[in-house]
Coordinates of C-alpha atoms in Angstrom, one line a residue:
X795 CA 4.8 -2.2 25.4
X796 CA 3.5 -1.8 29.0
X797 CA 1.6 1.4 29.6
X798 CA 4.2 2.9 32.0
X799 CA 6.9 2.5 29.4
X800 CA 4.7 4.2 26.8
X801 CA 4.1 7.0 29.3
X802 CA 7.8 7.4 29.9
X803 CA 8.4 7.6 26.2
X804 CA 5.6 10.2 25.9
X805 CA 7.6 12.3 28.5
X806 CA 10.6 12.3 26.2
X807 CA 9.0 12.9 22.8
X808 CA 5.6 13.8 21.4
X809 CA 3.9 10.4 21.3
X810 CA 2.4 11.1 18.0
X811 CA 5.8 10.3 16.4
X812 CA 5.7 6.9 18.1
X813 CA 2.2 6.3 16.7
X814 CA 3.6 7.3 13.3
X815 CA 6.2 4.5 13.7
X816 CA 3.4 2.0 14.5
X817 CA 1.4 3.2 11.5
X818 CA 4.5 2.7 9.3
X819 CA 4.8 -0.9 10.5
X820 CA 1.1 -1.5 9.9
X821 CA 1.4 -0.1 6.3
X822 CA 4.5 -2.3 5.8
X823 CA 2.6 -5.4 6.9
X824 CA -0.4 -4.6 4.7
X825 CA 1.3 -3.7 1.4
X826 CA 4.5 -5.7 1.8
X827 CA 2.5 -8.9 2.0
X828 CA -0.2 -7.9 -0.5
X829 CA 2.2 -6.8 -3.3
X830 CA 4.5 -9.9 -2.7
X831 CA 1.8 -11.8 -4.6
X832 CA 3.3 -10.7 -7.9
X833 CA 6.5 -12.6 -7.0
X834 CA 4.5 -15.8 -6.4
X835 CA 2.5 -15.4 -9.6
X836 CA 4.4 -17.8 -11.9
X837 CA 4.8 -20.4 -9.2
X838 CA 1.1 -20.3 -8.5
X839 CA 0.2 -20.5 -12.2
X840 CA 2.3 -23.7 -12.4
X841 CA 1.0 -25.1 -9.1
X842 CA -2.7 -24.7 -9.6
X843 CA -2.9 -24.8 -13.4
X844 CA -4.9 -21.6 -13.9
X845 CA -4.5 -18.7 -16.3
X846 CA -3.4 -15.2 -15.6
X847 CA -7.0 -13.9 -15.4
X848 CA -8.2 -16.3 -12.7
X849 CA -5.0 -15.9 -10.7
X850 CA -5.2 -12.1 -10.9
X851 CA -8.7 -12.5 -9.5
X852 CA -7.1 -13.7 -6.2
X853 CA -5.1 -10.5 -5.9
X854 CA -8.1 -8.5 -7.0
X855 CA -10.4 -10.1 -4.5
X856 CA -7.9 -9.6 -1.7
X857 CA -7.5 -5.9 -2.7
X858 CA -11.3 -5.5 -2.8
X859 CA -11.7 -7.0 0.6
X860 CA -9.0 -4.8 2.1
X861 CA -11.2 -1.9 1.2
X862 CA -14.6 -3.4 1.7
X863 CA -13.4 -4.6 5.1
X864 CA -12.1 -1.1 5.8
X865 CA -15.6 0.2 6.2
X866 CA -16.2 -2.2 9.1
X867 CA -12.7 -1.7 10.4
X868 CA -13.1 2.1 10.4
X869 CA -16.3 1.9 12.4
X870 CA -14.7 -0.6 14.8
X871 CA -11.8 1.7 15.4
X872 CA -14.1 4.7 16.0
X873 CA -16.0 2.5 18.5
X874 CA -13.3 0.3 20.1
X875 CA -10.0 1.8 19.3
X876 CA -7.2 1.1 16.8
X877 CA -5.1 -1.0 19.2
X878 CA -7.7 -3.7 19.6
X879 CA -8.5 -3.7 15.8
X880 CA -4.8 -4.0 15.0
X881 CA -4.5 -7.1 17.3
X882 CA -7.4 -8.9 15.6
X883 CA -6.2 -7.8 12.1
X884 CA -2.7 -9.2 12.7
X885 CA -4.1 -12.6 13.7
X886 CA -6.3 -12.7 10.6
X887 CA -3.4 -11.7 8.2
X888 CA -0.8 -14.1 9.5
X889 CA -3.4 -17.0 9.6
X890 CA -4.5 -16.3 6.1
X891 CA -1.0 -16.2 4.7
X892 CA -0.1 -19.4 6.6
X893 CA -3.1 -21.2 5.2
X894 CA -2.3 -20.0 1.7
X895 CA 1.1 -21.6 2.0
X896 CA -0.5 -24.9 2.7
X897 CA -3.3 -24.6 0.0
X898 CA -3.9 -27.6 -2.2
X899 CA -6.4 -26.0 -4.7
X900 CA -7.2 -22.8 -6.4
X901 CA -10.4 -22.3 -4.3
X902 CA -8.4 -22.9 -1.1
X903 CA -5.9 -20.3 -2.2
X904 CA -8.7 -17.9 -3.0
X905 CA -10.2 -18.3 0.4
X906 CA -6.9 -18.0 2.3
X907 CA -4.9 -15.4 0.4
X908 CA -7.9 -13.6 -1.1
X909 CA -10.4 -13.6 1.7
X910 CA -8.9 -14.2 5.2
X911 CA -5.6 -12.4 4.6
X912 CA -7.5 -9.6 2.9
X913 CA -9.7 -9.0 5.9
X914 CA -6.6 -8.9 8.1
X915 CA -5.0 -6.3 5.9
X916 CA -8.2 -4.2 6.1
X917 CA -7.8 -3.6 9.8
X918 CA -4.1 -2.8 9.6
X919 CA -4.7 -0.6 6.6
X920 CA -7.1 1.7 8.3
X921 CA -5.0 1.8 11.5
X922 CA -1.9 2.7 9.4
X923 CA -3.5 5.3 7.2
X924 CA -6.3 7.0 9.1
X925 CA -4.7 7.5 12.5
X926 CA -2.0 10.1 11.8
X927 CA -4.2 13.1 11.1
X928 CA -5.8 12.6 14.5
X929 CA -2.4 13.1 16.2
X930 CA -1.1 15.9 13.9
X931 CA -2.4 19.2 12.6
X932 CA 0.6 21.5 12.1
X933 CA 2.9 18.8 10.6
X934 CA 0.1 16.6 9.2
X935 CA 1.6 16.1 5.8
X936 CA 5.1 15.3 7.0
X937 CA 3.8 12.7 9.6
X938 CA 1.5 11.1 7.0
X939 CA 4.3 10.8 4.5
X940 CA 6.5 9.1 7.0
X941 CA 3.8 6.6 8.1
X942 CA 2.8 5.9 4.5
X943 CA 6.4 5.2 3.6
X944 CA 5.8 1.8 5.3
X945 CA 4.2 0.5 2.2
X946 CA 7.4 1.3 0.3
X947 CA 9.5 -0.3 3.0
X948 CA 7.3 -3.5 2.6
X949 CA 7.9 -3.5 -1.1
X950 CA 11.6 -3.1 -0.7
X951 CA 12.0 -6.0 1.8
X952 CA 9.4 -8.7 1.5
X953 CA 9.1 -9.3 -2.3
X954 CA 12.9 -9.6 -2.7
X955 CA 13.3 -11.9 0.3
X956 CA 10.3 -14.0 -0.9
X957 CA 11.8 -14.3 -4.4
X958 CA 15.1 -15.5 -3.0
X959 CA 13.4 -18.0 -0.8
X960 CA 11.2 -19.3 -3.7
X961 CA 14.4 -20.1 -5.6
X962 CA 16.1 -21.9 -2.6
X963 CA 13.3 -23.6 -0.6
X964 CA 10.1 -23.3 -2.8
X965 CA 7.1 -21.1 -2.8
X966 CA 5.3 -22.7 0.1
X967 CA 8.1 -22.2 2.6
X968 CA 8.7 -18.7 1.3
X969 CA 5.1 -17.8 1.9
X970 CA 5.3 -19.2 5.5
X971 CA 8.2 -16.9 6.1
X972 CA 6.1 -14.0 4.8
X973 CA 3.3 -15.0 7.2
X974 CA 5.6 -15.0 10.1
X975 CA 7.0 -11.6 9.2
X976 CA 3.5 -10.1 9.0
X977 CA 2.6 -11.5 12.4
X978 CA 5.8 -10.0 13.9
X979 CA 5.0 -6.6 12.4
X980 CA 1.5 -6.7 13.8
X981 CA 2.7 -7.5 17.3
X982 CA 5.0 -4.4 17.2
X983 CA 2.1 -2.3 16.0
X984 CA 0.0 -3.3 19.0
X985 CA 2.9 -2.8 21.4
X986 CA 3.6 0.8 20.2
X987 CA 0.1 2.0 19.4
X988 CA -2.0 4.4 21.6
X989 CA -5.6 5.4 20.8
X990 CA -5.7 8.8 22.5
X991 CA -3.3 11.4 23.9
X992 CA -4.6 10.8 27.4
X993 CA -3.8 7.1 27.3
X994 CA -0.1 7.9 27.4
X995 CA -0.1 11.4 28.9
X996 CA 0.7 13.1 25.6
X997 CA 0.1 16.8 25.2
X998 CA -2.1 17.6 22.1
X999 CA -1.1 21.3 22.3
X1000 CA 2.2 20.3 20.6
X1001 CA 0.3 19.9 17.3
X1002 CA -3.2 21.3 17.8
X1003 CA -3.7 25.0 18.1
X1004 CA -6.7 24.7 20.4
X1005 CA -5.0 22.0 22.5
X1006 CA -7.9 19.6 21.9
X1007 CA -7.4 15.9 21.4
X1008 CA -7.6 15.2 17.7
X1009 CA -9.1 11.8 18.3
X1010 CA -12.8 11.7 18.8
X1011 CA -14.4 9.9 21.7
X1012 CA -15.6 6.4 20.9
X1013 CA -19.2 6.3 19.6
X1014 CA -21.5 3.4 18.9
X1015 CA -23.1 5.3 16.0
X1016 CA -21.7 7.6 13.3
X1017 CA -22.1 11.3 14.1
X1018 CA -24.5 13.4 12.1
X1019 CA -21.6 15.3 10.5
X1020 CA -20.1 12.0 9.3
X1021 CA -23.4 11.0 7.7
X1022 CA -23.6 14.4 5.9
X1023 CA -20.1 14.0 4.6
X1024 CA -20.7 10.6 3.2
X1025 CA -23.8 11.8 1.3
X1026 CA -22.2 15.0 -0.1
X1027 CA -21.3 15.7 -3.7
X1028 CA -17.6 16.5 -2.9
X1029 CA -17.3 13.1 -1.1
X1030 CA -18.7 11.3 -4.3
X1031 CA -16.1 13.2 -6.4
X1032 CA -13.3 12.1 -4.1
X1033 CA -14.6 8.5 -4.2
X1034 CA -14.5 8.5 -8.0
X1035 CA -11.1 10.2 -8.0
X1036 CA -9.6 7.6 -5.8
X1037 CA -11.1 4.8 -7.8
X1038 CA -9.8 6.1 -11.2
X1039 CA -6.3 7.0 -9.8
X1040 CA -5.8 3.6 -8.3
X1041 CA -6.9 1.5 -11.2
X1042 CA -3.5 2.1 -13.0
X1043 CA -1.7 1.5 -9.8
X1044 CA -3.2 -1.9 -9.3
X1045 CA -2.7 -2.8 -12.9
X1046 CA 1.1 -2.1 -12.8
X1047 CA 1.6 -3.7 -9.3
X1048 CA -0.1 -6.9 -10.2
X1049 CA 1.3 -7.3 -13.8
X1050 CA 4.8 -5.7 -13.7
X1051 CA 6.8 -8.9 -13.4
X1052 CA 4.9 -10.5 -16.3
X1053 CA 5.0 -7.3 -18.4
X1054 CA 8.8 -7.1 -18.0
X1055 CA 9.1 -10.7 -19.2
X1056 CA 6.8 -10.2 -22.2
X1057 CA 8.5 -7.0 -23.2
X1058 CA 11.8 -8.8 -23.4
X1059 CA 13.4 -7.1 -20.3
X1060 CA 13.4 -10.3 -18.3
X1061 CA 11.6 -11.6 -15.2
X1062 CA 14.4 -10.4 -13.0
X1063 CA 13.9 -6.8 -14.3
X1064 CA 10.2 -7.1 -13.3
X1065 CA 11.1 -8.3 -9.8
X1066 CA 13.7 -5.5 -9.5
X1067 CA 11.1 -3.0 -10.6
X1068 CA 9.1 -3.9 -7.5
X1069 CA 12.2 -3.1 -5.4
X1070 CA 12.6 0.2 -7.3
X1071 CA 9.0 1.0 -6.6
X1072 CA 9.5 0.4 -2.9
X1073 CA 12.7 2.4 -2.6
X1074 CA 11.2 5.3 -4.5
X1075 CA 8.1 5.2 -2.5
X1076 CA 10.1 5.3 0.8
X1077 CA 12.2 8.2 -0.3
X1078 CA 9.5 10.2 -2.1
X1079 CA 6.9 9.9 0.6
X1080 CA 9.3 11.5 3.1
X1081 CA 9.7 14.5 0.8
X1082 CA 6.2 14.7 -0.6
X1083 CA 4.6 14.8 2.8
X1084 CA 6.8 17.7 3.9
X1085 CA 6.3 19.5 0.6
X1086 CA 2.5 19.2 0.9
X1087 CA 2.6 21.1 4.3
X1088 CA 4.1 24.0 2.3
X1089 CA 2.2 24.0 -1.0
X1090 CA -1.1 22.4 0.1
X1091 CA -2.0 18.7 0.5
X1092 CA -4.9 18.7 -2.0
X1093 CA -2.9 20.2 -4.9
X1094 CA 0.0 17.8 -4.2
X1095 CA -2.4 14.9 -4.2
X1096 CA -3.9 16.0 -7.5
X1097 CA -0.6 16.5 -9.2
X1098 CA 0.6 13.1 -8.0
X1099 CA -2.5 11.3 -9.3
X1100 CA -2.0 12.9 -12.7
X1101 CA 1.6 11.7 -12.7
X1102 CA 0.5 8.1 -12.1
X1103 CA -1.7 8.1 -15.1
X1104 CA 0.8 9.7 -17.4
X1105 CA 3.6 7.4 -16.4
X1106 CA 1.5 4.3 -17.1
X1107 CA 0.5 5.7 -20.5
X1108 CA 4.2 6.1 -21.3
X1109 CA 5.6 2.8 -20.0
X1110 CA 4.8 0.7 -23.2
X1111 CA 6.9 3.1 -25.2
X1112 CA 10.1 2.2 -23.2
X1113 CA 12.6 0.8 -25.6
X1114 CA 14.9 -0.7 -23.0
X1115 CA 15.1 -2.0 -19.4
X1116 CA 16.8 1.1 -18.0
X1117 CA 14.2 3.4 -19.6
X1118 CA 11.4 1.1 -18.3
X1119 CA 12.8 1.3 -14.8
X1120 CA 13.0 5.1 -15.1
X1121 CA 9.3 5.1 -16.0
X1122 CA 8.7 3.0 -12.9
X1123 CA 10.5 5.6 -10.8
X1124 CA 8.2 8.4 -12.2
X1125 CA 5.2 6.2 -11.6
X1126 CA 6.3 5.6 -8.0
X1127 CA 6.8 9.3 -7.3
X1128 CA 3.1 9.8 -8.3
X1129 CA 2.0 6.8 -6.3
X1130 CA 3.9 8.2 -3.3
X1131 CA 2.1 11.5 -3.4
X1132 CA -1.3 9.9 -3.5
X1133 CA -0.6 7.3 -0.9
X1134 CA 1.0 9.8 1.5
X1135 CA -2.0 12.1 1.6
X1136 CA -5.1 9.9 1.5
X1137 CA -6.3 10.5 5.1
X1138 CA -4.7 14.0 5.4
X1139 CA -6.6 15.1 2.3
X1140 CA -9.9 13.8 3.8
X1141 CA -9.2 15.5 7.1
X1142 CA -8.4 18.8 5.3
X1143 CA -11.6 18.6 3.2
X1144 CA -14.1 17.2 5.7
X1145 CA -12.5 17.4 9.2
X1146 CA -11.5 14.9 11.8
X1147 CA -14.9 13.9 13.0
X1148 CA -15.5 10.2 12.2
X1149 CA -12.4 10.2 10.1
X1150 CA -11.8 6.4 10.5
X1151 CA -15.4 5.8 9.2
X1152 CA -15.0 8.4 6.4
X1153 CA -11.7 6.9 5.4
X1154 CA -13.0 3.4 5.4
X1155 CA -16.0 4.4 3.2
X1156 CA -13.7 6.3 0.8
X1157 CA -11.5 3.2 0.5
X1158 CA -14.4 1.3 -1.1
X1159 CA -13.1 3.0 -4.2
X1160 CA -10.0 0.9 -4.0
X1161 CA -12.1 -2.2 -3.8
X1162 CA -13.8 -1.4 -7.1
X1163 CA -10.5 -0.7 -8.9
X1164 CA -8.6 -3.5 -7.2
X1165 CA -11.2 -6.1 -8.0
X1166 CA -11.8 -5.0 -11.6
X1167 CA -8.5 -3.5 -13.0
X1168 CA -6.0 -6.4 -12.6
X1169 CA -8.3 -9.1 -14.1
X1170 CA -9.3 -6.8 -16.9
X1171 CA -5.7 -6.1 -17.7
X1172 CA -5.0 -9.8 -17.7
X1173 CA -7.9 -10.7 -20.0
X1174 CA -7.0 -7.7 -22.2
X1175 CA -3.5 -9.1 -22.6
X1176 CA -4.7 -12.5 -23.6
X1177 CA -7.0 -11.0 -26.2
X1178 CA -4.6 -8.5 -27.6
X1179 CA -1.3 -10.3 -27.0
X1180 CA 0.2 -7.1 -25.5
X1181 CA -0.2 -5.0 -22.4
X1182 CA 0.1 -1.7 -24.3
X1183 CA -3.7 -1.2 -24.9
X1184 CA -4.5 -1.9 -21.2
X1185 CA -1.7 0.4 -19.9
X1186 CA -2.9 3.2 -22.2
X1187 CA -6.5 3.0 -21.2
X1188 CA -5.9 2.7 -17.5
X1189 CA -3.3 5.5 -17.7
X1190 CA -6.0 7.8 -19.2
X1191 CA -8.4 6.8 -16.4
X1192 CA -5.8 7.8 -13.8
X1193 CA -5.6 11.3 -15.3
X1194 CA -9.4 11.6 -15.2
X1195 CA -9.3 10.6 -11.5
X1196 CA -6.9 13.5 -10.7
X1197 CA -9.4 15.9 -12.3
X1198 CA -12.2 14.5 -10.2
X1199 CA -10.4 15.2 -6.9
X1200 CA -9.5 18.7 -8.0
X1201 CA -13.2 19.3 -8.7
X1202 CA -14.1 18.0 -5.3
X1203 CA -11.7 20.4 -3.6
X1204 CA -13.1 23.4 -5.5
X1205 CA -16.7 22.3 -4.7
X1206 CA -15.8 22.0 -1.0
X1207 CA -14.3 25.5 -1.0
X1208 CA -17.4 27.0 -2.5
X1209 CA -19.8 25.3 0.0

């Protein structure tokens, strides 16, 4: 979108809401394409002749690189701006998915889907999740919830479309369509995005009590305050909390289709569960974000993380497909609360200074859980012949993670 048109739009509405829309699209591109992997799972097992563990490693590696790459992406945004990073990230993501659709070996799939696409997702992830608190203060939770709903929108649309295309034209053509959709979303992000209020003539006083721009000036080096945050005890507790809470999330998202089949509910129920997850996330994030502005963003995050763990603990007890899908809804509500408030919680605890860098460093926690949890669950299934032990163990880990974040908040208040 040309600058003059963005300035005209900023004269009609607080431009932060347009940025929220761009962030929603970035989250949609990131998670819609990442979690579509589960729909391709059985096709890829058949195509490349590998077991569930090695194939889960592709998803785990991609997930890890999203968050390992987010460290560099966060610094790049603080230095060069989110618009430039989104443009490069969109190119990497669409190229990686397109290459994966043409892959002829497991190693090629690993490099394309696991590495190149994962690095593209990293840039869009930080843009989508860390930007909003820098444009909002008074309605930070509400705006963050709307932007984070993009991940649910991606789950609602892309996996279902991909599954239909796999049945009609095959997995390779289906993945090429997903690559094109990701590229289109990235283009829209770049067209709508603005790095600072002054870039489009927006008035920060609409959201910030002191009227100051919430976006820090670009800096070649992290500020001293950012370094102090990254080395603090509360930051370590947040890091552990995110790692433990998201372990059960990655287990369910990567294995839900296979779990539903093995439990006797049918593969179609597993695919539908992804759609249910997406719909619930979209709706719940709109409500959870607004609720957090009233009751507190950190308490809402902690309660949501605990709900994730408890829901995964209970899923193996579901006696039927409807009860199973009900458990997925409860799980998705908890997931919604955590995903909506990641960057807002950090901003509330540690401030806006160097937020992209802090957010990227925190997201390394997801790399650990994303790389380790899905393959471990796969190998555990092959050893035990059931997902129940893995779901129980990772559910307990999620509850522990919620407690770690609560302790971080209390420690920060006492500093």
